[in-house]
Amino acid sequence: MSTQPSNGPRVGCGVAILRDQRLLLIRRARPPEAGCWSLPGGKVELWERTAEAARREIAEEIGVKLGALELLCVVDYVAPDERAHWVSPAYLATEFEGEPTLLEPEKHIGLDWFPLDALPSPLAQSAQEAAEALKSR
């Protein structure tokens, strides 16, 4: 997600991918939230539906083909100090094909599976809100 100034909020998407009660997180190399563990995902392009963007971003970032998606929550990331405002639906995926691999090392510096009760720090807002939504299900 870019920190380019804009005239309004930008639209992103993320996916909480679960396997054996573990959440897949990637560590961001760039702002916003550089250094934080986050859901994989990214920017929604013009005329692209958010679920389609989520599938495309996951394939591009980690080489995984997603199965069924369920809307988990909507993250409203507002950070005026970073000149960032993103509205991002976060989807839940429990079915996927392929083994997650970092395909964009210029954007991400880590990838791992974490138990929901032992998430790493620092956590990006999207990962925090998705984890809360998963725990309340």
CSV table of N, CA and C in Angstrom, one decimal:
chain,number,residue,atom,x,y,z
A,1,MET,N,0.8,-1.2,0.0
A,1,MET,CA,0.0,0.0,0.0
A,1,MET,C,0.9,1.2,0.0
A,2,SER,N,0.6,2.1,-0.9
A,2,SER,CA,1.4,3.4,-1.0
A,2,SER,C,1.0,4.4,0.0
A,3,THR,N,1.9,5.4,0.2
A,3,THR,CA,1.6,6.5,1.1
A,3,THR,C,1.5,7.8,0.3
A,4,GLN,N,1.2,7.6,-1.0
A,4,GLN,CA,1.0,8.8,-1.9
A,4,GLN,C,-0.2,9.6,-1.4
A,5,PRO,N,0.0,10.9,-1.3
A,5,PRO,CA,-1.2,11.8,-0.9
A,5,PRO,C,-2.3,11.6,-1.9
A,6,SER,N,-3.5,11.7,-1.5
A,6,SER,CA,-4.7,11.6,-2.3
A,6,SER,C,-5.8,12.5,-1.8
A,7,ASN,N,-6.8,12.6,-2.6
A,7,ASN,CA,-7.9,13.5,-2.2
A,7,ASN,C,-8.9,12.7,-1.3
A,8,GLY,N,-8.7,11.5,-1.0
A,8,GLY,CA,-9.6,10.7,-0.2
A,8,GLY,C,-9.0,9.4,0.2
A,9,PRO,N,-9.8,8.6,0.9
A,9,PRO,CA,-9.3,7.2,1.2
A,9,PRO,C,-9.0,6.4,0.0
A,10,ARG,N,-8.1,5.5,0.1
A,10,ARG,CA,-7.8,4.5,-0.9
A,10,ARG,C,-8.4,3.1,-0.5
A,11,VAL,N,-8.6,2.2,-1.4
A,11,VAL,CA,-9.2,0.9,-1.1
A,11,VAL,C,-8.1,-0.1,-1.3
A,12,GLY,N,-8.1,-1.0,-0.2
A,12,GLY,CA,-7.2,-2.1,-0.2
A,12,GLY,C,-7.9,-3.4,0.1
A,13,CYS,N,-7.2,-4.5,0.3
A,13,CYS,CA,-7.9,-5.7,0.7
A,13,CYS,C,-6.8,-6.6,1.3
A,14,GLY,N,-7.2,-7.5,2.2
A,14,GLY,CA,-6.3,-8.4,2.8
A,14,GLY,C,-7.0,-9.7,3.0
A,15,VAL,N,-6.2,-10.8,3.3
A,15,VAL,CA,-6.8,-12.1,3.5
A,15,VAL,C,-6.1,-12.7,4.7
A,16,ALA,N,-7.0,-13.2,5.6
A,16,ALA,CA,-6.6,-14.0,6.8
A,16,ALA,C,-6.6,-15.4,6.3
A,17,ILE,N,-5.5,-16.0,6.0
A,17,ILE,CA,-5.4,-17.4,5.6
A,17,ILE,C,-5.1,-18.2,6.8
A,18,LEU,N,-5.9,-19.2,7.1
A,18,LEU,CA,-5.8,-20.1,8.2
A,18,LEU,C,-5.5,-21.5,7.8
A,19,ARG,N,-4.5,-22.1,8.5
A,19,ARG,CA,-4.2,-23.5,8.3
A,19,ARG,C,-3.9,-24.1,9.7
A,20,ASP,N,-4.6,-25.1,10.0
A,20,ASP,CA,-4.4,-25.8,11.4
A,20,ASP,C,-4.4,-24.7,12.5
A,21,GLN,N,-5.4,-23.8,12.5
A,21,GLN,CA,-5.6,-22.8,13.5
A,21,GLN,C,-4.4,-21.9,13.6
A,22,ARG,N,-3.6,-21.7,12.5
A,22,ARG,CA,-2.5,-20.8,12.5
A,22,ARG,C,-2.8,-19.8,11.4
A,23,LEU,N,-2.4,-18.5,11.6
A,23,LEU,CA,-2.7,-17.4,10.7
A,23,LEU,C,-1.4,-17.1,10.0
A,24,LEU,N,-1.5,-17.0,8.7
A,24,LEU,CA,-0.3,-16.6,7.8
A,24,LEU,C,-0.2,-15.1,7.9
A,25,LEU,N,1.0,-14.6,8.2
A,25,LEU,CA,1.3,-13.2,8.2
A,25,LEU,C,2.6,-13.0,7.4
A,26,ILE,N,2.7,-11.8,6.8
A,26,ILE,CA,3.9,-11.3,6.2
A,26,ILE,C,4.4,-10.1,6.9
A,27,ARG,N,5.7,-9.9,6.9
A,27,ARG,CA,6.3,-8.7,7.5
A,27,ARG,C,6.5,-7.6,6.5
A,28,ARG,N,6.0,-6.4,6.7
A,28,ARG,CA,6.1,-5.4,5.7
A,28,ARG,C,7.4,-4.7,5.7
A,29,ALA,N,8.0,-4.5,4.6
A,29,ALA,CA,9.3,-3.8,4.5
A,29,ALA,C,9.1,-2.3,4.3
A,30,ARG,N,7.9,-1.8,3.8
A,30,ARG,CA,7.7,-0.4,3.5
A,30,ARG,C,6.5,0.1,4.2
A,31,PRO,N,6.4,1.5,4.3
A,31,PRO,CA,5.3,2.1,4.9
A,31,PRO,C,4.0,1.9,4.0
A,32,PRO,N,2.8,1.9,4.5
A,32,PRO,CA,2.6,2.2,5.9
A,32,PRO,C,2.8,0.9,6.8
A,33,GLU,N,3.1,1.1,8.0
A,33,GLU,CA,3.3,0.1,9.0
A,33,GLU,C,4.6,-0.8,8.7
A,34,ALA,N,5.6,-0.2,8.2
A,34,ALA,CA,6.9,-0.9,7.9
A,34,ALA,C,7.4,-1.6,9.1
A,35,GLY,N,7.8,-2.9,9.0
A,35,GLY,CA,8.3,-3.7,10.1
A,35,GLY,C,7.2,-4.5,10.8
A,36,CYS,N,6.0,-4.2,10.5
A,36,CYS,CA,4.8,-4.9,11.2
A,36,CYS,C,4.5,-6.1,10.4
A,37,TRP,N,4.0,-7.1,11.2
A,37,TRP,CA,3.4,-8.3,10.6
A,37,TRP,C,2.0,-8.0,10.2
A,38,SER,N,1.6,-8.4,9.0
A,38,SER,CA,0.4,-8.0,8.4
A,38,SER,C,-0.3,-9.1,7.6
A,39,LEU,N,-1.5,-8.9,7.3
A,39,LEU,CA,-2.2,-9.8,6.4
A,39,LEU,C,-1.6,-9.6,5.0
A,40,PRO,N,-1.5,-10.7,4.2
A,40,PRO,CA,-1.1,-10.4,2.8
A,40,PRO,C,-2.3,-9.8,2.1
A,41,GLY,N,-2.0,-9.0,1.1
A,41,GLY,CA,-3.1,-8.3,0.4
A,41,GLY,C,-2.5,-7.0,-0.3
A,42,GLY,N,-3.3,-6.1,-0.7
A,42,GLY,CA,-2.8,-4.9,-1.3
A,42,GLY,C,-3.9,-4.0,-1.9
A,43,LYS,N,-3.6,-3.3,-2.9
A,43,LYS,CA,-4.4,-2.2,-3.4
A,43,LYS,C,-5.4,-2.8,-4.4
A,44,VAL,N,-6.7,-2.3,-4.3
A,44,VAL,CA,-7.7,-2.6,-5.3
A,44,VAL,C,-7.6,-1.7,-6.5
A,45,GLU,N,-7.5,-2.2,-7.7
A,45,GLU,CA,-7.4,-1.4,-8.9
A,45,GLU,C,-8.8,-0.9,-9.3
A,46,LEU,N,-8.8,0.2,-10.1
A,46,LEU,CA,-10.0,0.7,-10.6
A,46,LEU,C,-10.8,-0.3,-11.4
A,47,TRP,N,-12.1,-0.5,-11.1
A,47,TRP,CA,-13.0,-1.4,-11.8
A,47,TRP,C,-12.8,-2.9,-11.3
A,48,GLU,N,-12.0,-3.1,-10.3
A,48,GLU,CA,-11.7,-4.4,-9.8
A,48,GLU,C,-12.6,-4.6,-8.5
A,49,ARG,N,-13.3,-5.7,-8.4
A,49,ARG,CA,-14.0,-6.1,-7.2
A,49,ARG,C,-13.0,-6.5,-6.1
A,50,THR,N,-13.3,-6.2,-4.9
A,50,THR,CA,-12.4,-6.4,-3.8
A,50,THR,C,-12.0,-7.9,-3.6
A,51,ALA,N,-12.9,-8.8,-3.8
A,51,ALA,CA,-12.6,-10.2,-3.7
A,51,ALA,C,-11.6,-10.7,-4.8
A,52,GLU,N,-11.9,-10.1,-6.0
A,52,GLU,CA,-11.0,-10.4,-7.2
A,52,GLU,C,-9.6,-9.8,-6.9
A,53,ALA,N,-9.5,-8.6,-6.3
A,53,ALA,CA,-8.2,-8.0,-6.0
A,53,ALA,C,-7.5,-8.8,-4.9
A,54,ALA,N,-8.3,-9.4,-4.0
A,54,ALA,CA,-7.6,-10.2,-2.9
A,54,ALA,C,-7.0,-11.4,-3.5
A,55,ARG,N,-7.7,-12.1,-4.4
A,55,ARG,CA,-7.2,-13.3,-5.1
A,55,ARG,C,-5.9,-12.9,-5.9
A,56,ARG,N,-6.0,-11.8,-6.7
A,56,ARG,CA,-4.8,-11.4,-7.5
A,56,ARG,C,-3.6,-11.1,-6.6
A,57,GLU,N,-3.9,-10.3,-5.6
A,57,GLU,CA,-2.8,-9.9,-4.7
A,57,GLU,C,-2.1,-11.1,-4.0
A,58,ILE,N,-2.9,-12.0,-3.5
A,58,ILE,CA,-2.4,-13.2,-2.9
A,58,ILE,C,-1.5,-14.0,-3.9
A,59,ALA,N,-2.0,-14.2,-5.1
A,59,ALA,CA,-1.2,-14.9,-6.1
A,59,ALA,C,0.1,-14.2,-6.4
A,60,GLU,N,0.0,-12.8,-6.5
A,60,GLU,CA,1.2,-12.1,-6.8
A,60,GLU,C,2.2,-12.1,-5.6
A,61,GLU,N,1.7,-11.9,-4.4
A,61,GLU,CA,2.6,-11.8,-3.2
A,61,GLU,C,3.2,-13.1,-2.7
A,62,ILE,N,2.3,-14.1,-2.7
A,62,ILE,CA,2.8,-15.4,-2.1
A,62,ILE,C,2.6,-16.6,-2.9
A,63,GLY,N,2.1,-16.5,-4.1
A,63,GLY,CA,2.0,-17.6,-5.1
A,63,GLY,C,0.9,-18.7,-4.7
A,64,VAL,N,-0.1,-18.2,-4.0
A,64,VAL,CA,-1.2,-19.2,-3.6
A,64,VAL,C,-2.5,-18.9,-4.3
A,65,LYS,N,-3.2,-19.9,-4.7
A,65,LYS,CA,-4.5,-19.8,-5.3
A,65,LYS,C,-5.6,-20.0,-4.2
A,66,LEU,N,-6.4,-19.0,-4.0
A,66,LEU,CA,-7.4,-19.1,-2.9
A,66,LEU,C,-8.6,-19.9,-3.3
A,67,GLY,N,-9.2,-20.6,-2.4
A,67,GLY,CA,-10.5,-21.2,-2.6
A,67,GLY,C,-11.6,-20.2,-2.2
A,68,ALA,N,-12.6,-20.7,-1.5
A,68,ALA,CA,-13.7,-19.8,-1.1
A,68,ALA,C,-13.2,-18.7,-0.1
A,69,LEU,N,-13.8,-17.5,-0.3
A,69,LEU,CA,-13.5,-16.3,0.6
A,69,LEU,C,-14.8,-15.9,1.3
A,70,GLU,N,-14.6,-15.5,2.6
A,70,GLU,CA,-15.7,-15.1,3.4
A,70,GLU,C,-15.3,-13.7,4.0
A,71,LEU,N,-16.1,-12.7,3.9
A,71,LEU,CA,-15.8,-11.4,4.5
A,71,LEU,C,-15.7,-11.5,6.0
A,72,LEU,N,-14.5,-11.2,6.5
A,72,LEU,CA,-14.2,-11.3,8.0
A,72,LEU,C,-14.5,-10.0,8.7
A,73,CYS,N,-14.0,-8.9,8.2
A,73,CYS,CA,-14.1,-7.6,8.8
A,73,CYS,C,-13.7,-6.5,7.8
A,74,VAL,N,-13.9,-5.3,8.1
A,74,VAL,CA,-13.4,-4.2,7.3
A,74,VAL,C,-12.5,-3.3,8.2
A,75,VAL,N,-11.3,-3.1,7.7
A,75,VAL,CA,-10.3,-2.4,8.4
A,75,VAL,C,-10.3,-0.9,7.9
A,76,ASP,N,-10.3,0.0,8.8
A,76,ASP,CA,-10.3,1.4,8.4
A,76,ASP,C,-9.0,2.0,9.0
A,77,TYR,N,-7.9,2.0,8.2
A,77,TYR,CA,-6.6,2.4,8.6
A,77,TYR,C,-6.5,3.9,8.3
A,78,VAL,N,-6.4,4.7,9.4
A,78,VAL,CA,-6.3,6.2,9.3
A,78,VAL,C,-5.0,6.6,10.0
A,79,ALA,N,-4.0,7.1,9.3
A,79,ALA,CA,-2.7,7.5,9.8
A,79,ALA,C,-2.3,8.8,9.2
A,80,PRO,N,-2.8,10.0,9.6
A,80,PRO,CA,-2.4,11.2,9.0
A,80,PRO,C,-0.9,11.5,9.0
A,81,ASP,N,-0.2,11.0,10.1
A,81,ASP,CA,1.2,11.3,10.1
A,81,ASP,C,2.0,10.5,9.0
A,82,GLU,N,1.4,9.4,8.5
A,82,GLU,CA,1.9,8.7,7.4
A,82,GLU,C,1.3,9.1,6.1
A,83,ARG,N,0.3,10.1,6.1
A,83,ARG,CA,-0.4,10.5,4.9
A,83,ARG,C,-1.1,9.3,4.3
A,84,ALA,N,-1.7,8.4,5.2
A,84,ALA,CA,-2.3,7.2,4.7
A,84,ALA,C,-3.7,7.1,5.3
A,85,HIS,N,-4.7,6.8,4.4
A,85,HIS,CA,-6.0,6.4,4.8
A,85,HIS,C,-6.5,5.3,3.9
A,86,TRP,N,-6.6,4.1,4.4
A,86,TRP,CA,-7.0,2.9,3.6
A,86,TRP,C,-8.3,2.3,4.2
A,87,VAL,N,-9.2,2.0,3.4
A,87,VAL,CA,-10.4,1.2,3.8
A,87,VAL,C,-10.2,-0.2,3.1
A,88,SER,N,-10.2,-1.2,3.9
A,88,SER,CA,-9.8,-2.5,3.4
A,88,SER,C,-10.6,-3.7,3.9
A,89,PRO,N,-11.5,-4.3,3.1
A,89,PRO,CA,-12.1,-5.5,3.6
A,89,PRO,C,-11.0,-6.6,3.8
A,90,ALA,N,-11.2,-7.3,4.9
A,90,ALA,CA,-10.3,-8.5,5.1
A,90,ALA,C,-11.2,-9.7,5.0
A,91,TYR,N,-10.7,-10.6,4.2
A,91,TYR,CA,-11.4,-11.9,3.9
A,91,TYR,C,-10.8,-13.0,4.7
A,92,LEU,N,-11.5,-14.1,4.9
A,92,LEU,CA,-11.1,-15.3,5.5
A,92,LEU,C,-11.0,-16.4,4.4
A,93,ALA,N,-9.8,-17.0,4.4
A,93,ALA,CA,-9.6,-18.2,3.5
A,93,ALA,C,-9.1,-19.4,4.3
A,94,THR,N,-9.8,-20.5,4.2
A,94,THR,CA,-9.3,-21.7,4.8
A,94,THR,C,-8.9,-22.8,3.8
A,95,GLU,N,-9.2,-22.5,2.5
A,95,GLU,CA,-8.9,-23.4,1.4
A,95,GLU,C,-8.0,-22.7,0.4
A,96,PHE,N,-6.9,-23.3,0.1
A,96,PHE,CA,-6.0,-22.7,-0.9
A,96,PHE,C,-5.1,-23.8,-1.5
A,97,GLU,N,-4.5,-23.5,-2.6
A,97,GLU,CA,-3.6,-24.4,-3.3
A,97,GLU,C,-2.2,-23.7,-3.4
A,98,GLY,N,-1.2,-24.5,-3.1
A,98,GLY,CA,0.2,-24.0,-3.2
A,98,GLY,C,0.7,-23.8,-1.8
A,99,GLU,N,2.0,-23.6,-1.7
A,99,GLU,CA,2.7,-23.3,-0.4
A,99,GLU,C,3.1,-21.9,-0.5
A,100,PRO,N,2.7,-21.1,0.5
A,100,PRO,CA,3.1,-19.6,0.5
A,100,PRO,C,4.6,-19.4,0.5
A,101,THR,N,5.0,-18.5,-0.4
A,101,THR,CA,6.4,-18.2,-0.6
A,101,THR,C,6.4,-16.7,-0.9
A,102,LEU,N,7.4,-16.0,-0.3
A,102,LEU,CA,7.6,-14.5,-0.6
A,102,LEU,C,8.0,-14.3,-2.0
A,103,LEU,N,7.2,-13.7,-2.8
A,103,LEU,CA,7.5,-13.4,-4.2
A,103,LEU,C,7.8,-12.0,-4.5
A,104,GLU,N,7.7,-11.1,-3.5
A,104,GLU,CA,8.0,-9.7,-3.6
A,104,GLU,C,8.9,-9.2,-2.5
A,105,PRO,N,10.2,-9.7,-2.5
A,105,PRO,CA,11.1,-9.4,-1.4
A,105,PRO,C,11.4,-7.9,-1.2
A,106,GLU,N,11.1,-7.1,-2.2
A,106,GLU,CA,11.2,-5.6,-2.0
A,106,GLU,C,10.1,-5.0,-1.2
A,107,LYS,N,9.0,-5.8,-1.0
A,107,LYS,CA,7.9,-5.3,-0.2
A,107,LYS,C,7.8,-6.0,1.1
A,108,HIS,N,8.3,-7.3,1.2
A,108,HIS,CA,8.1,-8.1,2.4
A,108,HIS,C,9.4,-8.7,2.9
A,109,ILE,N,9.6,-8.8,4.2
A,109,ILE,CA,10.8,-9.3,4.7
A,109,ILE,C,10.6,-10.5,5.6
A,110,GLY,N,9.4,-11.1,5.6
A,110,GLY,CA,9.2,-12.3,6.4
A,110,GLY,C,7.8,-12.8,6.1
A,111,LEU,N,7.7,-14.1,6.3
A,111,LEU,CA,6.4,-14.8,6.1
A,111,LEU,C,6.4,-16.0,7.1
A,112,ASP,N,5.4,-16.2,7.8
A,112,ASP,CA,5.3,-17.3,8.8
A,112,ASP,C,3.9,-17.5,9.2
A,113,TRP,N,3.6,-18.7,9.8
A,113,TRP,CA,2.3,-19.1,10.4
A,113,TRP,C,2.4,-18.9,11.9
A,114,PHE,N,1.4,-18.4,12.5
A,114,PHE,CA,1.3,-18.1,13.9
A,114,PHE,C,0.0,-18.5,14.5
A,115,PRO,N,0.1,-19.2,15.7
A,115,PRO,CA,-1.1,-19.5,16.4
A,115,PRO,C,-1.9,-18.2,16.8
A,116,LEU,N,-3.2,-18.2,16.8
A,116,LEU,CA,-4.0,-17.0,17.1
A,116,LEU,C,-3.7,-16.5,18.5
A,117,ASP,N,-3.3,-17.4,19.4
A,117,ASP,CA,-3.0,-16.9,20.7
A,117,ASP,C,-1.6,-16.5,21.0
A,118,ALA,N,-0.8,-16.5,19.9
A,118,ALA,CA,0.7,-16.2,20.0
A,118,ALA,C,1.1,-15.4,18.8
A,119,LEU,N,0.4,-14.4,18.5
A,119,LEU,CA,0.8,-13.6,17.3
A,119,LEU,C,2.0,-12.7,17.6
A,120,PRO,N,2.8,-12.5,16.5
A,120,PRO,CA,4.1,-11.7,16.7
A,120,PRO,C,3.8,-10.2,16.9
A,121,SER,N,4.9,-9.5,17.3
A,121,SER,CA,4.8,-8.1,17.5
A,121,SER,C,6.0,-7.5,16.7
A,122,PRO,N,5.8,-6.3,16.1
A,122,PRO,CA,4.5,-5.5,16.1
A,122,PRO,C,3.6,-6.1,15.1
A,123,LEU,N,2.3,-5.9,15.4
A,123,LEU,CA,1.2,-6.3,14.4
A,123,LEU,C,0.6,-5.1,13.7
A,124,ALA,N,0.4,-5.3,12.4
A,124,ALA,CA,-0.3,-4.2,11.7
A,124,ALA,C,-1.8,-4.2,12.1
A,125,GLN,N,-2.4,-3.1,11.9
A,125,GLN,CA,-3.8,-2.9,12.3
A,125,GLN,C,-4.7,-4.0,11.7
A,126,SER,N,-4.4,-4.3,10.4
A,126,SER,CA,-5.3,-5.3,9.7
A,126,SER,C,-5.2,-6.7,10.4
A,127,ALA,N,-4.0,-7.0,10.8
A,127,ALA,CA,-3.8,-8.3,11.4
A,127,ALA,C,-4.4,-8.3,12.8
A,128,GLN,N,-4.3,-7.2,13.6
A,128,GLN,CA,-5.0,-7.1,14.9
A,128,GLN,C,-6.5,-7.3,14.8
A,129,GLU,N,-7.1,-6.5,13.8
A,129,GLU,CA,-8.5,-6.6,13.7
A,129,GLU,C,-9.0,-7.9,13.1
A,130,ALA,N,-8.3,-8.5,12.2
A,130,ALA,CA,-8.7,-9.8,11.7
A,130,ALA,C,-8.6,-10.9,12.8
A,131,ALA,N,-7.5,-10.8,13.6
A,131,ALA,CA,-7.4,-11.8,14.8
A,131,ALA,C,-8.5,-11.6,15.8
A,132,GLU,N,-8.9,-10.4,16.1
A,132,GLU,CA,-10.0,-10.2,17.0
A,132,GLU,C,-11.3,-10.7,16.4
A,133,ALA,N,-11.5,-10.5,15.1
A,133,ALA,CA,-12.7,-11.1,14.4
A,133,ALA,C,-12.7,-12.6,14.4
A,134,LEU,N,-11.6,-13.2,14.2
A,134,LEU,CA,-11.5,-14.7,14.2
A,134,LEU,C,-11.7,-15.2,15.6
A,135,LYS,N,-11.2,-14.6,16.6
A,135,LYS,CA,-11.4,-15.0,18.0
A,135,LYS,C,-12.8,-14.9,18.5
A,136,SER,N,-13.6,-14.0,17.9
A,136,SER,CA,-15.0,-13.7,18.4
A,136,SER,C,-16.0,-14.6,17.6
A,137,ARG,N,-15.5,-15.4,16.7
A,137,ARG,CA,-16.4,-16.3,15.8
A,137,ARG,C,-16.9,-17.4,16.6
